[in-house]
XYZ file of C-alpha atoms in Angstrom:
601
model
C 127.375 150.765 107.423
C 127.330 152.044 103.854
C 129.703 151.787 100.928
C 130.125 153.825 97.761
C 129.260 152.221 94.475
C 131.496 153.695 91.787
C 129.654 155.126 88.803
C 130.456 154.425 85.219
C 131.837 157.166 82.914
C 131.475 160.794 83.952
C 129.251 160.420 86.877
C 129.742 160.512 90.562
C 129.454 157.569 92.947
C 126.014 157.116 94.462
C 125.576 156.505 98.165
C 123.977 153.113 98.618
C 123.185 151.001 101.684
C 125.839 148.284 101.852
C 123.537 146.213 104.114
C 120.025 146.757 102.756
C 118.767 143.705 104.695
C 119.210 145.428 108.041
C 116.522 147.676 109.514
C 118.881 150.416 110.635
C 118.029 152.681 107.740
C 114.265 152.371 108.238
C 112.387 155.431 109.415
C 109.717 154.966 112.049
C 106.245 155.198 110.659
C 104.846 156.578 113.917
C 105.435 157.077 117.559
C 105.582 154.200 120.014
C 102.373 153.298 121.759
C 101.779 155.063 125.051
C 100.546 153.003 128.004
C 96.923 153.687 128.855
C 96.918 155.521 132.143
C 93.283 156.591 132.097
C 91.015 155.980 135.150
C 89.009 153.415 133.175
C 92.021 151.121 133.034
C 91.831 150.544 136.809
C 88.111 149.752 136.569
C 88.747 147.205 133.816
C 91.525 145.653 135.911
C 89.131 145.314 138.843
C 86.334 143.858 136.680
C 88.591 141.152 135.216
C 88.723 138.928 138.379
C 84.937 139.249 138.691
C 84.482 138.048 135.118
C 86.809 135.110 135.761
C 84.869 134.141 138.888
C 81.561 134.267 136.999
C 82.998 132.173 134.162
C 84.302 129.611 136.670
C 80.900 129.511 138.382
C 79.167 128.942 135.037
C 81.506 126.034 134.284
C 80.677 124.453 137.641
C 76.986 124.361 136.696
C 77.597 122.664 133.347
C 77.978 118.944 132.868
C 81.358 117.248 133.035
C 81.145 116.390 129.330
C 80.604 120.031 128.406
C 83.481 121.105 130.617
C 85.829 118.575 129.017
C 84.813 119.648 125.515
C 85.171 123.315 126.468
C 88.633 122.824 127.961
C 89.791 120.736 124.982
C 88.431 123.338 122.544
C 89.955 126.215 124.518
C 93.389 124.570 124.594
C 93.182 123.698 120.888
C 91.995 127.205 120.000
C 94.802 128.806 121.996
C 97.403 126.543 120.408
C 96.013 127.020 116.890
C 95.741 130.803 117.213
C 99.243 131.018 118.672
C 100.698 128.829 115.923
C 98.797 130.699 113.204
C 99.845 134.075 114.591
C 103.492 133.091 114.763
C 103.360 131.581 111.263
C 101.659 134.685 109.859
C 104.166 137.017 111.499
C 107.144 135.022 110.268
C 105.754 134.752 106.719
C 104.836 138.426 106.670
C 108.327 139.513 107.636
C 109.836 137.081 105.160
C 107.636 138.233 102.258
C 108.080 141.930 102.961
C 111.805 141.716 103.554
C 112.331 139.643 100.401
C 110.428 142.118 98.240
C 111.952 145.113 99.974
C 115.505 143.864 99.686
C 115.077 142.984 96.017
C 113.664 146.434 95.227
C 116.331 148.300 97.219
C 119.111 146.292 95.632
C 117.768 146.960 92.135
C 117.279 150.670 92.934
C 120.782 150.983 94.332
C 122.247 149.334 91.246
C 120.131 151.369 88.818
C 120.867 154.620 90.614
C 124.583 153.910 90.439
C 124.491 152.940 86.771
C 122.019 155.541 85.430
C 122.113 158.572 87.674
C 125.797 158.109 88.493
C 126.630 158.316 84.804
C 125.041 161.774 84.483
C 127.023 164.997 84.789
C 126.989 166.892 88.044
C 124.524 169.384 86.569
C 122.476 167.313 84.093
C 119.860 168.660 81.735
C 116.216 167.879 82.504
C 115.951 165.652 79.450
C 118.909 163.591 80.531
C 117.451 163.310 84.019
C 114.098 162.200 82.570
C 115.754 159.554 80.353
C 117.671 158.177 83.353
C 114.464 157.979 85.378
C 112.680 156.096 82.593
C 115.554 153.658 82.272
C 115.589 153.038 86.054
C 111.798 152.449 86.108
C 111.990 150.039 83.199
C 113.657 147.378 85.314
C 112.087 144.090 86.450
C 110.888 145.474 89.815
C 108.362 147.861 88.205
C 108.548 150.807 90.575
C 108.062 154.533 90.027
C 111.185 156.727 90.024
C 111.665 160.376 90.942
C 114.987 162.136 90.219
C 115.665 165.637 91.512
C 118.741 167.556 90.273
C 120.075 171.042 89.369
C 120.931 172.017 85.783
C 123.762 174.224 84.597
C 121.649 177.356 85.046
C 120.987 176.524 88.709
C 117.343 175.586 88.201
C 115.859 172.532 89.949
C 114.890 169.798 87.536
C 112.377 167.127 88.548
C 112.020 163.945 86.502
C 109.215 161.526 87.452
C 107.982 158.401 85.718
C 104.518 158.567 87.326
C 103.581 162.107 88.300
C 100.219 160.994 89.737
C 101.881 158.646 92.207
C 105.366 159.944 92.978
C 106.086 163.665 93.214
C 108.276 165.667 95.576
C 105.166 166.443 97.589
C 104.263 162.753 98.003
C 107.668 161.889 99.455
C 107.418 161.897 103.241
C 109.166 164.897 104.751
C 111.011 162.709 107.260
C 112.431 160.620 104.431
C 113.565 163.696 102.464
C 115.191 165.133 105.547
C 117.056 161.862 106.229
C 118.200 161.574 102.595
C 119.390 165.195 102.383
C 121.189 165.138 105.731
C 124.938 164.623 105.438
C 126.683 162.608 108.128
C 130.225 163.148 109.288
C 132.693 160.868 107.554
C 135.011 158.907 109.818
C 136.382 155.408 110.258
C 132.964 154.107 111.310
C 131.070 155.976 108.601
C 132.812 156.262 105.267
C 129.963 157.980 103.381
C 128.062 161.150 104.085
C 124.755 159.928 102.616
C 122.880 156.647 102.893
C 119.903 154.846 101.402
C 116.738 155.213 103.521
C 113.304 153.611 103.196
C 109.931 153.449 104.868
C 106.410 152.129 104.204
C 103.295 154.249 103.727
C 99.731 153.831 102.486
C 98.174 155.743 99.631
C 94.471 155.148 99.218
C 94.552 151.964 101.379
C 97.357 150.556 99.183
C 100.686 149.913 100.928
C 103.843 151.278 99.252
C 107.570 151.084 99.851
C 109.253 154.500 99.552
C 113.061 154.775 99.448
C 115.554 157.468 98.602
C 119.272 158.107 98.237
C 121.538 160.964 97.120
C 124.406 160.699 94.670
C 127.538 161.869 96.388
C 129.518 164.790 95.108
C 126.492 166.949 94.294
C 124.686 164.555 91.997
C 120.885 164.142 91.755
C 118.667 162.681 94.468
C 116.603 159.647 93.571
C 113.396 158.242 95.061
C 111.367 155.123 94.336
C 107.826 154.092 95.166
C 106.937 150.418 94.947
C 103.396 149.029 95.427
C 103.085 146.206 97.968
C 99.490 145.315 97.007
C 100.520 141.920 95.630
C 102.362 141.081 98.832
C 99.389 142.180 100.922
C 97.076 140.016 98.821
C 99.394 137.050 99.373
C 99.450 137.746 103.100
C 95.641 138.004 103.174
C 95.388 134.654 101.444
C 97.804 133.250 103.999
C 95.706 134.723 106.826
C 92.537 133.132 105.405
C 94.302 129.804 105.072
C 95.541 129.984 108.653
C 92.056 130.991 109.848
C 90.472 128.023 108.083
C 93.149 125.752 109.528
C 92.417 127.159 112.992
C 88.671 126.545 112.567
C 89.297 122.999 111.383
C 91.617 122.439 114.333
C 88.895 123.728 116.656
C 86.298 121.391 115.145
C 88.722 118.490 115.260
C 89.560 119.220 118.883
C 85.850 119.343 119.758
C 85.298 115.954 118.120
C 88.378 114.581 119.833
C 87.179 116.005 123.151
C 83.762 114.420 122.626
C 85.370 111.045 121.963
C 87.689 111.401 124.951
C 84.817 112.530 127.192
C 82.771 109.536 126.070
C 85.630 107.183 126.876
C 86.121 108.790 130.277
C 82.477 109.270 131.209
C 81.100 105.907 130.085
C 82.636 104.107 133.095
C 81.493 106.946 135.330
C 77.946 106.641 133.980
C 78.007 102.877 134.566
C 79.248 103.537 138.084
C 76.408 106.011 138.701
C 73.829 103.554 137.361
C 75.235 100.792 139.548
C 75.221 103.083 142.572
C 71.552 103.930 141.951
C 70.710 100.210 141.693
C 72.604 99.575 144.905
C 70.671 102.372 146.572
C 67.406 100.797 145.389
C 68.274 97.601 147.216
C 69.797 95.530 144.391
C 72.769 94.469 146.460
C 73.959 91.954 143.868
C 74.898 94.775 141.485
C 78.500 94.599 140.283
C 80.585 96.384 137.657
C 82.531 94.671 134.908
C 86.206 95.584 135.378
C 88.424 96.001 132.314
C 91.877 97.536 132.182
C 94.311 98.646 134.835
C 93.753 102.406 134.917
C 92.269 104.562 137.669
C 88.694 103.994 136.475
C 89.205 100.220 136.611
C 90.548 100.588 140.147
C 87.456 102.651 141.001
C 85.230 99.875 139.634
C 87.065 97.268 141.711
C 86.660 99.451 144.802
C 82.931 99.758 144.097
C 82.586 95.993 143.721
C 84.396 95.380 147.004
C 82.239 97.968 148.739
C 79.042 96.496 147.284
C 80.093 93.016 148.379
C 80.776 94.218 151.918
C 77.468 96.089 152.022
C 75.631 92.993 150.783
C 77.263 90.832 153.444
C 76.500 93.381 156.142
C 72.881 93.743 155.054
C 72.473 89.970 154.972
C 73.845 89.750 158.503
C 71.558 92.526 159.732
C 68.573 90.992 157.925
C 69.301 87.644 159.509
C 69.538 89.245 162.933
C 66.344 91.194 162.357
C 64.522 88.079 161.170
C 65.782 86.184 164.205
C 64.569 89.004 166.464
C 61.154 89.007 164.806
C 60.904 85.238 165.134
C 61.898 85.515 168.771
C 59.237 88.134 169.494
C 56.604 86.210 167.563
C 57.489 82.913 169.220
C 57.602 84.537 172.621
C 54.229 86.185 172.064
C 52.656 82.932 170.900
C 54.159 81.057 173.823
C 52.865 83.663 176.267
C 49.317 83.509 174.912
C 48.607 80.052 176.338
C 49.559 80.800 179.954
C 48.065 84.280 179.637
C 44.731 82.785 178.657
C 44.677 80.718 181.827
C 45.929 83.606 183.961
C 43.317 85.937 182.449
C 40.517 83.490 183.253
C 41.735 83.152 186.843
C 42.134 86.921 187.200
C 38.575 87.474 185.971
C 37.304 85.027 188.629
C 39.376 86.791 191.267
C 38.056 90.165 190.116
C 34.447 88.942 190.510
C 35.223 87.715 194.021
C 37.340 90.724 195.014
C 34.591 92.297 197.100
C 34.288 89.165 199.254
C 38.012 88.747 199.836
C 39.990 89.796 202.867
C 40.615 93.593 202.789
C 44.335 92.888 203.092
C 44.275 90.686 199.972
C 41.911 92.775 197.816
C 44.538 95.382 196.666
C 46.907 92.611 195.606
C 44.142 90.868 193.662
C 43.169 94.053 191.840
C 46.850 94.712 191.031
C 47.199 91.198 189.606
C 44.066 91.687 187.496
C 45.205 95.063 186.067
C 48.725 93.846 185.366
C 47.375 90.709 183.687
C 45.249 92.819 181.371
C 48.222 95.075 180.652
C 50.409 92.065 179.885
C 47.734 90.631 177.597
C 47.515 93.927 175.708
C 51.300 94.059 175.397
C 51.423 90.548 173.936
C 48.670 91.363 171.436
C 50.477 94.560 170.403
C 53.766 92.726 170.000
C 52.109 90.160 167.764
C 50.582 92.928 165.673
C 53.934 94.719 165.351
C 55.554 91.416 164.365
C 53.032 90.965 161.554
C 53.753 94.465 160.264
C 57.524 93.892 160.355
C 57.209 90.528 158.627
C 54.944 91.998 155.931
C 52.178 89.479 156.618
C 49.522 91.994 157.664
C 46.655 92.121 155.158
C 43.572 94.238 154.638
C 40.029 92.874 154.877
C 38.045 95.582 153.131
C 34.433 96.496 153.512
C 32.222 99.497 152.755
C 32.339 101.533 155.951
C 30.188 104.487 156.965
C 32.905 106.478 158.665
C 30.599 108.373 161.044
C 29.025 105.105 162.210
C 32.467 103.554 162.658
C 33.661 106.465 164.836
C 30.454 106.388 166.819
C 30.787 102.635 167.428
C 34.399 103.056 168.547
C 33.493 105.778 171.034
C 30.431 103.918 172.323
C 32.322 100.623 172.807
C 34.807 102.353 175.111
C 32.266 104.485 177.002
C 33.721 107.798 175.791
C 30.398 109.354 174.798
C 30.503 112.054 177.452
C 34.122 113.090 176.733
C 34.178 113.170 172.928
C 32.496 115.567 170.505
C 31.870 114.315 166.981
C 31.693 116.655 163.987
C 30.847 114.390 161.073
C 28.424 113.926 158.223
C 26.855 110.547 157.906
C 26.815 109.110 154.453
C 30.602 109.319 153.956
C 31.261 105.760 152.808
C 34.807 104.504 152.266
C 36.148 101.086 151.398
C 38.526 100.327 154.266
C 39.380 97.645 156.797
C 36.911 98.365 159.646
C 38.918 96.527 162.297
C 42.122 98.409 161.528
C 40.252 101.712 161.313
C 38.830 100.979 164.767
C 42.379 100.368 166.081
C 43.555 103.708 164.655
C 40.599 105.636 166.093
C 40.877 103.965 169.490
C 44.544 104.844 169.789
C 44.165 108.456 168.632
C 41.081 109.214 170.752
C 42.387 107.297 173.763
C 45.714 109.117 173.531
C 43.922 112.489 173.420
C 41.757 111.626 176.417
C 44.656 110.282 178.467
C 47.289 112.958 177.792
C 45.361 115.919 176.418
C 42.570 118.001 177.838
C 38.830 117.763 177.451
C 36.875 118.145 175.398
C 38.258 115.933 172.637
C 36.795 116.770 169.247
C 36.724 114.354 166.281
C 35.965 115.883 162.863
C 35.523 114.032 159.582
C 35.958 115.607 156.161
C 36.621 114.428 152.618
C 39.134 115.753 150.143
C 38.869 115.454 146.371
C 41.722 114.595 144.025
C 42.577 118.284 143.590
C 43.129 118.691 147.337
C 39.940 120.647 148.031
C 38.366 119.764 151.360
C 34.583 119.523 151.582
C 31.706 117.944 153.443
C 29.296 115.290 152.268
C 26.958 116.345 149.442
C 23.467 117.649 150.254
C 21.019 115.005 151.399
C 23.342 113.336 153.881
C 22.396 113.429 157.559
C 24.696 115.209 160.047
C 25.618 113.184 163.105
C 25.390 116.087 165.492
C 27.763 117.410 168.097
C 27.804 114.310 170.271
C 28.278 110.655 169.431
C 25.133 108.735 168.554
C 24.478 105.338 170.121
C 26.243 102.380 168.661
C 24.445 100.755 165.775
C 22.382 103.842 164.907
C 21.415 103.816 161.259
C 21.805 106.900 159.111
C 18.622 108.351 157.725
C 20.004 108.393 154.189
C 23.092 107.105 152.373
C 24.384 107.860 148.919
C 23.263 105.254 146.446
C 26.518 105.134 144.528
C 28.627 103.545 147.295
C 32.113 104.612 148.254
C 33.758 107.469 146.519
C 36.113 106.207 143.825
C 38.828 108.804 144.512
C 39.884 111.462 146.953
C 40.878 111.108 150.574
C 39.271 110.807 153.985
C 40.453 113.251 156.675
C 39.815 112.503 160.368
C 41.140 115.005 162.884
C 41.334 114.290 166.605
C 41.905 117.438 168.643
C 42.295 117.904 172.379
C 42.455 121.020 174.548
C 45.463 120.076 176.642
C 48.932 121.641 176.935
C 50.027 120.216 173.595
C 53.026 118.096 172.735
C 56.513 119.411 173.648
C 58.488 120.413 170.555
C 61.317 118.022 171.393
C 58.814 115.147 171.691
C 56.823 115.901 168.532
C 59.212 114.128 166.104
C 59.097 110.936 168.243
C 55.396 110.527 169.009
C 55.089 107.559 166.629
C 58.280 105.819 167.769
C 57.896 102.424 169.437
C 58.133 102.352 173.230
C 58.816 106.083 173.275
C 57.592 107.917 176.368
C 57.866 111.637 176.753
C 58.651 111.751 180.453
C 61.538 109.808 181.914
C 60.003 110.246 185.366
C 57.186 107.856 184.461
C 58.855 104.948 182.677
C 56.063 102.670 183.780
C 52.575 103.571 182.598
C 49.280 101.918 181.795
C 50.154 101.611 178.114
C 52.852 99.719 176.256
C 54.205 102.603 174.189
C 53.138 100.865 170.974
C 49.698 102.377 170.415
C 50.545 105.272 168.133
C 53.127 103.254 166.197
C 50.494 100.541 165.557
C 48.017 103.219 164.478
C 50.588 104.617 162.026
C 51.314 101.149 160.602
C 47.595 100.551 160.102
C 47.366 103.884 158.263
C 50.334 102.957 156.080
C 48.869 99.598 155.118
C 45.824 101.521 153.841
C 48.117 103.849 151.874
C 47.468 106.666 154.319
C 49.346 108.778 156.847
C 49.019 110.238 160.351
C 50.523 113.590 161.331
C 50.745 115.290 164.722
C 50.937 119.018 165.387
C 50.251 121.672 168.008
C 47.577 124.286 167.457
C 48.353 127.995 167.986
C 45.381 128.346 170.316
C 46.531 125.387 172.395
C 46.127 121.649 172.316
C 47.351 118.963 169.975
C 45.750 117.643 166.797
C 46.312 114.303 165.083
C 45.272 114.155 161.408
C 44.503 110.799 159.783
C 44.487 110.803 155.983
C 43.201 107.628 154.254
C 42.197 106.898 150.667
C 38.463 106.578 150.098
C 39.067 103.228 148.417
C 41.976 101.013 149.506
C 41.179 98.186 147.050
C 44.310 98.990 145.060
C 46.475 98.084 148.037
C 44.465 95.038 149.134
C 44.646 93.268 145.750
C 42.887 89.935 145.447
C 44.059 88.717 148.816
C 41.080 89.399 151.058
C 41.978 86.894 153.789
C 43.443 88.179 156.994
C 46.450 86.348 158.396
C 45.935 83.920 161.242
C 45.414 85.326 164.683
C 44.404 88.718 163.343
C 41.294 89.052 165.479
C 41.659 91.432 168.343
C 39.630 92.915 171.108
C 37.857 96.072 170.046
C 39.678 98.059 172.663
C 43.206 96.746 171.971
C 44.350 100.002 170.475
C 43.185 102.074 173.399
C 46.140 100.938 175.434
C 49.662 102.184 174.984
C 48.317 105.393 173.484
C 50.937 107.496 175.231
C 53.566 106.306 172.775
C 54.255 109.867 171.657
C 53.475 111.945 174.743
């Protein structure tokens, strides 16, 4: 590994490293790292998957744009840090090895020329002159020469006694330099040149030493690596700035890429929302041949198929409505004649043969039921066609309820809890239909007594009675046409809601029936498919509430019985608009809604 460099004149050859570029002569600066086997290492290993799961969950909650930017930035940061780290490591090794090899080569040459020319036992002055000459070279390092004079005393010559002294030389380096190796075919010299790096006051230094063979002096050098470290720090800053710029550039690139990717997705979402709102003619403009363009074409084909299907269903529904309307209108003419004949037969029923009387009464009842069914079908057809209109008037709600009860002879079976003077602007005929269906349904399928309560609710949702000065109707219905003793002078309330609750004391509505009470032709019991009603009463009542901008809900009370709650605005003028005319054929019997009230029971 090493070769002897012959000295000039009367000296001895100095042992120098023939391959100073190799690391085999370097002394370890410390011990190898020991793997952490502490108990905390297992805890950290267990916490790592949890952290990854939480990070993945956080990414799922962020937007797609943020995730794309984050992934782009993470990939760019990883690549930039890896490239910068590799570049820094390679440049660091190159800079240090270049400086180190130049210094060791110069030291080996100077030691052979200066110290090798000295006698075996040089004087201290000669040793000091040799050290000064060695330190005066272009590498500018401190030199320490240690020898023995003719009297056997140790002579130490140092060019910088504050920096390099025998005490400042690492003991491991001195031991390696002073140790003689066996000479054989593989090792021709007993001493070699050794080096290592150390820090003195946070300044890195290169320390090297070699011994002149044949009993000559031992030489050491100490070279500052501060300039190299400064160059490496500048390189690290440059690489850090380049990494930051790469991160910013990747974020901008990710933003641009996300915009290019997400713009078609955003257009697709907007088109899907328009399609969901009923704009079936919505289509996307298709450009390109990539996956997003294929997605747009698929959306357009789907939208076209949906539009065709909806048009077919709308045409079928319109045809069905026309059929029901035409059938109802066609039935009205013969029904009018049949009704007149049935009324005559009903008046003469007592004078008919006892064998014929039951058949006559059956014909009369079924004729009335058929007439009610036709009227209900016509009303449902108007709701489906959107031709039903409101004819508004200022209505005293307590008087309206009283008139509805009195017209159907329910005075003895219904209790009324209402304050007169509650005036609302509603359609009185449609309100009468709603009340007749709700009260009639409670009387037919619930249990007596049936209680009707009327309250008002302000815009904040607070329920209250009529203001002081209004007259209470009492616990039973007053006669039809009774005038209230006093009414508010300011007319209908401009805001708030009207609440009318109809409660019975029957067994209640079965839980499986409750969601279907307002369905058309729905009957709770399959054992009685034929009843006095048509199964349309409650659905018509709900439609009449909707056209006012209101709602009807059904529920069971904990103490027993069912309760239907009607909520209407105090003023429905906003929904009526300027069209105050009712569509043709809108007039109905006052008791139309009383039939078919079992639609939900």
